[in-house]
């Protein structure tokens, strides 16, 4: 029996109101950005008083944190499901792009410009670590016994706190870091509209960068 099956009517109502608040928050973010998020404005849209909303979220930062948790959970579950179905690193890259294109504002809340004055709590890092663990596993499958390691790979072996307790070898750490920076670099520019006037297909650039990044299977 799920949690929703055992919830009281009051708990179900509270969950519904929190969901509605978050929906209005996403609409605000889409219109004016996360830095302009306002509980009072949401209360006005919902036809209730500002203090009434503070019974559901203590303030703007708590609401932003909830949105970030939801976004990280969505991405972690999406990539995790793809990996469970056999997606390799290339497949995961295209899943990541699809997820980002489906909701750019959600993507930018995680990987865009930080919201001024907001500091995410440590528990959001735990969810983001699941995403990196999925990518590290895919990278390790491509670099199981790399005989030659680049200097940066050796550097990462000594600076691997970002990888948690994942046992990925240095070459996989290097590939994962390169994947993360290059794929997000292309995605961020695409979603921000920087390619719009350049008259080329961003999907082709994404694929080309991915091909350049992946190890040569014939080497």
C-alpha positions as a Python dict, from the first residue, in 0.01 Angstrom:
ca = {
    (1, 'X'): (0, 0, 0),
    (2, 'X'): (145, 336, -106),
    (3, 'X'): (182, 642, 111),
    (4, 'X'): (-105, 816, -71),
    (5, 'X'): (-331, 521, 17),
    (6, 'X'): (-276, 571, 388),
    (7, 'X'): (-277, 953, 391),
    (8, 'X'): (-554, 1130, 576),
    (9, 'X'): (-787, 1369, 389),
    (10, 'X'): (-600, 1660, 545),
    (11, 'X'): (-264, 1522, 430),
    (12, 'X'): (-398, 1468, 79),
    (13, 'X'): (-533, 1823, 70),
    (14, 'X'): (-200, 1960, 189),
    (15, 'X'): (-18, 1764, -82),
    (16, 'X'): (-259, 1896, -345),
    (17, 'X'): (-208, 2257, -237),
    (18, 'X'): (172, 2215, -235),
    (19, 'X'): (152, 2073, -586),
    (20, 'X'): (-59, 2368, -701),
    (21, 'X'): (187, 2612, -545),
    (22, 'X'): (474, 2447, -729),
    (23, 'X'): (285, 2461, -1058),
    (24, 'X'): (238, 2836, -1014),
    (25, 'X'): (605, 2866, -918),
    (26, 'X'): (714, 2701, -1243),
    (27, 'X'): (490, 2940, -1435),
    (28, 'X'): (656, 3234, -1260),
    (29, 'X'): (1001, 3096, -1334),
    (30, 'X'): (910, 3053, -1700),
    (31, 'X'): (792, 3414, -1716),
    (32, 'X'): (1047, 3602, -1506),
    (33, 'X'): (1312, 3358, -1385),
    (34, 'X'): (1374, 3192, -1050),
    (35, 'X'): (1517, 3508, -893),
    (36, 'X'): (1174, 3674, -928),
    (37, 'X'): (988, 3393, -752),
    (38, 'X'): (738, 3533, -502),
    (39, 'X'): (509, 3348, -262),
    (40, 'X'): (291, 3657, -230),
    (41, 'X'): (243, 3668, -608),
    (42, 'X'): (152, 3300, -608),
    (43, 'X'): (-96, 3358, -325),
    (44, 'X'): (-261, 3632, -530),
    (45, 'X'): (-289, 3399, -831),
    (46, 'X'): (-447, 3132, -611),
    (47, 'X'): (-687, 3380, -450),
    (48, 'X'): (-558, 3336, -95),
    (49, 'X'): (-365, 3552, 147),
    (50, 'X'): (14, 3552, 161),
    (51, 'X'): (25, 3418, 518),
    (52, 'X'): (-195, 3124, 411),
    (53, 'X'): (73, 3003, 171),
    (54, 'X'): (339, 3017, 439),
    (55, 'X'): (162, 2725, 605),
    (56, 'X'): (279, 2514, 312),
    (57, 'X'): (622, 2663, 243),
    (58, 'X'): (813, 2863, 503),
    (59, 'X'): (952, 3097, 241),
    (60, 'X'): (1089, 3141, -109),
    (61, 'X'): (1403, 2938, -41),
    (62, 'X'): (1208, 2637, 83),
    (63, 'X'): (995, 2649, -231),
    (64, 'X'): (1302, 2673, -456),
    (65, 'X'): (1458, 2380, -272),
    (66, 'X'): (1148, 2171, -333),
    (67, 'X'): (1156, 2256, -704),
    (68, 'X'): (1524, 2167, -724),
    (69, 'X'): (1465, 1835, -547),
    (70, 'X'): (1182, 1755, -788),
    (71, 'X'): (1397, 1844, -1090),
    (72, 'X'): (1697, 1641, -972),
    (73, 'X'): (1471, 1347, -891),
    (74, 'X'): (1314, 1364, -1235),
    (75, 'X'): (1652, 1365, -1411),
    (76, 'X'): (1799, 1095, -1184),
    (77, 'X'): (1499, 869, -1243),
    (78, 'X'): (1498, 936, -1618),
    (79, 'X'): (1867, 853, -1661),
    (80, 'X'): (1843, 561, -1420),
    (81, 'X'): (1554, 408, -1612),
    (82, 'X'): (1740, 447, -1941),
    (83, 'X'): (2051, 283, -1796),
    (84, 'X'): (1842, -4, -1659),
    (85, 'X'): (1708, -59, -2010),
    (86, 'X'): (2063, -87, -2146),
    (87, 'X'): (2144, 268, -2257),
    (88, 'X'): (2518, 329, -2292),
    (89, 'X'): (2688, 666, -2248),
    (90, 'X'): (2578, 782, -2593),
    (91, 'X'): (2221, 681, -2517),
    (92, 'X'): (2232, 860, -2183),
    (93, 'X'): (2357, 1176, -2356),
    (94, 'X'): (2053, 1183, -2583),
    (95, 'X'): (1823, 1110, -2288),
    (96, 'X'): (1979, 1406, -2106),
    (97, 'X'): (1922, 1631, -2407),
    (98, 'X'): (1563, 1516, -2443),
    (99, 'X'): (1497, 1583, -2076),
    (100, 'X'): (1649, 1931, -2103),
    (101, 'X'): (1457, 2024, -2418),
    (102, 'X'): (1129, 1907, -2265),
    (103, 'X'): (1150, 2177, -1996),
    (104, 'X'): (1435, 2430, -2033),
    (105, 'X'): (1331, 2625, -1723),
    (106, 'X'): (1363, 2312, -1511),
    (107, 'X'): (1705, 2248, -1667),
    (108, 'X'): (1826, 2602, -1598),
    (109, 'X'): (1708, 2587, -1237),
    (110, 'X'): (1964, 2307, -1190),
    (111, 'X'): (2242, 2410, -1427),
    (112, 'X'): (2189, 2776, -1502),
    (113, 'X'): (2288, 3092, -1318),
    (114, 'X'): (2253, 3049, -939),
    (115, 'X'): (1959, 3227, -778),
    (116, 'X'): (2097, 3532, -590),
    (117, 'X'): (2091, 3483, -214),
    (118, 'X'): (1987, 3118, -233),
    (119, 'X'): (2196, 2830, -99),
    (120, 'X'): (2076, 2476, -164),
    (121, 'X'): (2080, 2239, 136),
    (122, 'X'): (2319, 1944, 138),
    (123, 'X'): (2051, 1684, 71),
    (124, 'X'): (2001, 1810, -284),
    (125, 'X'): (2361, 1707, -353),
    (126, 'X'): (2274, 1349, -263),
    (127, 'X'): (2019, 1333, -545),
    (128, 'X'): (2258, 1490, -796),
    (129, 'X'): (2515, 1228, -695),
    (130, 'X'): (2279, 958, -825),
    (131, 'X'): (2295, 1123, -1166),
    (132, 'X'): (2674, 1126, -1164),
    (133, 'X'): (2688, 765, -1044),
    (134, 'X'): (2480, 656, -1345),
    (135, 'X'): (2716, 839, -1579),
    (136, 'X'): (3028, 705, -1406),
    (137, 'X'): (2903, 349, -1446),
    (138, 'X'): (2849, 409, -1819),
    (139, 'X'): (3194, 569, -1849),
    (140, 'X'): (3360, 282, -1664),
    (141, 'X'): (3208, 38, -1914),
    (142, 'X'): (3388, 224, -2194),
    (143, 'X'): (3723, 260, -2019),
    (144, 'X'): (3771, -64, -1821),
    (145, 'X'): (4148, -102, -1862),
    (146, 'X'): (4286, 221, -1998),
    (147, 'X'): (4660, 164, -2020),
    (148, 'X'): (4750, 527, -2078),
    (149, 'X'): (4602, 789, -1853),
    (150, 'X'): (4609, 1159, -1929),
    (151, 'X'): (4756, 1389, -1663),
    (152, 'X'): (4411, 1520, -1578),
    (153, 'X'): (4288, 1166, -1517),
    (154, 'X'): (4571, 1118, -1268),
    (155, 'X'): (4474, 1449, -1109),
    (156, 'X'): (4114, 1337, -1074),
    (157, 'X'): (4221, 1015, -905),
    (158, 'X'): (4348, 1234, -620),
    (159, 'X'): (4053, 1473, -633),
    (160, 'X'): (3753, 1244, -666),
    (161, 'X'): (3525, 1359, -385),
    (162, 'X'): (3271, 1465, -649),
    (163, 'X'): (3243, 1099, -754),
    (164, 'X'): (3136, 983, -408),
    (165, 'X'): (3223, 623, -338),
    (166, 'X'): (3196, 511, -701),
    (167, 'X'): (3492, 283, -786),
    (168, 'X'): (3540, 424, -1138),
    (169, 'X'): (3906, 419, -1251),
    (170, 'X'): (4083, 747, -1335),
    (171, 'X'): (4014, 718, -1710),
    (172, 'X'): (3641, 685, -1639),
    (173, 'X'): (3653, 985, -1406),
    (174, 'X'): (3816, 1185, -1685),
    (175, 'X'): (3557, 1074, -1940),
    (176, 'X'): (3269, 1151, -1702),
    (177, 'X'): (3401, 1499, -1628),
    (178, 'X'): (3458, 1570, -1997),
    (179, 'X'): (3111, 1439, -2080),
    (180, 'X'): (2951, 1652, -1809),
    (181, 'X'): (3119, 1976, -1912),
    (182, 'X'): (3093, 1939, -2288),
    (183, 'X'): (2737, 1812, -2304),
    (184, 'X'): (2613, 2075, -2062),
    (185, 'X'): (2809, 2341, -2247),
    (186, 'X'): (2631, 2264, -2574),
    (187, 'X'): (2293, 2224, -2403),
    (188, 'X'): (2320, 2549, -2209),
    (189, 'X'): (2406, 2748, -2521),
    (190, 'X'): (2129, 2581, -2720),
    (191, 'X'): (1859, 2631, -2458),
    (192, 'X'): (1962, 2993, -2401),
    (193, 'X'): (1907, 3059, -2772),
    (194, 'X'): (2267, 3137, -2863),
    (195, 'X'): (2253, 2918, -3173),
    (196, 'X'): (1927, 3064, -3304),
    (197, 'X'): (2080, 3309, -3551),
    (198, 'X'): (2365, 3082, -3655),
    (199, 'X'): (2146, 2870, -3886),
    (200, 'X'): (2271, 2523, -3804),
    (201, 'X'): (2113, 2227, -3631),
    (202, 'X'): (2215, 2215, -3261),
    (203, 'X'): (2131, 1844, -3255),
    (204, 'X'): (2407, 1787, -3509),
    (205, 'X'): (2655, 1981, -3297),
    (206, 'X'): (2553, 1783, -2988),
    (207, 'X'): (2603, 1456, -3177),
    (208, 'X'): (2940, 1567, -3317),
    (209, 'X'): (3069, 1670, -2975),
    (210, 'X'): (2951, 1339, -2833),
    (211, 'X'): (3123, 1141, -3110),
    (212, 'X'): (3447, 1332, -3050),
    (213, 'X'): (3424, 1257, -2681),
    (214, 'X'): (3360, 883, -2696),
    (215, 'X'): (3655, 643, -2709),
    (216, 'X'): (3732, 490, -3050),
    (217, 'X'): (3594, 133, -3034),
    (218, 'X'): (3853, 18, -3290),
    (219, 'X'): (4152, 157, -3099),
}
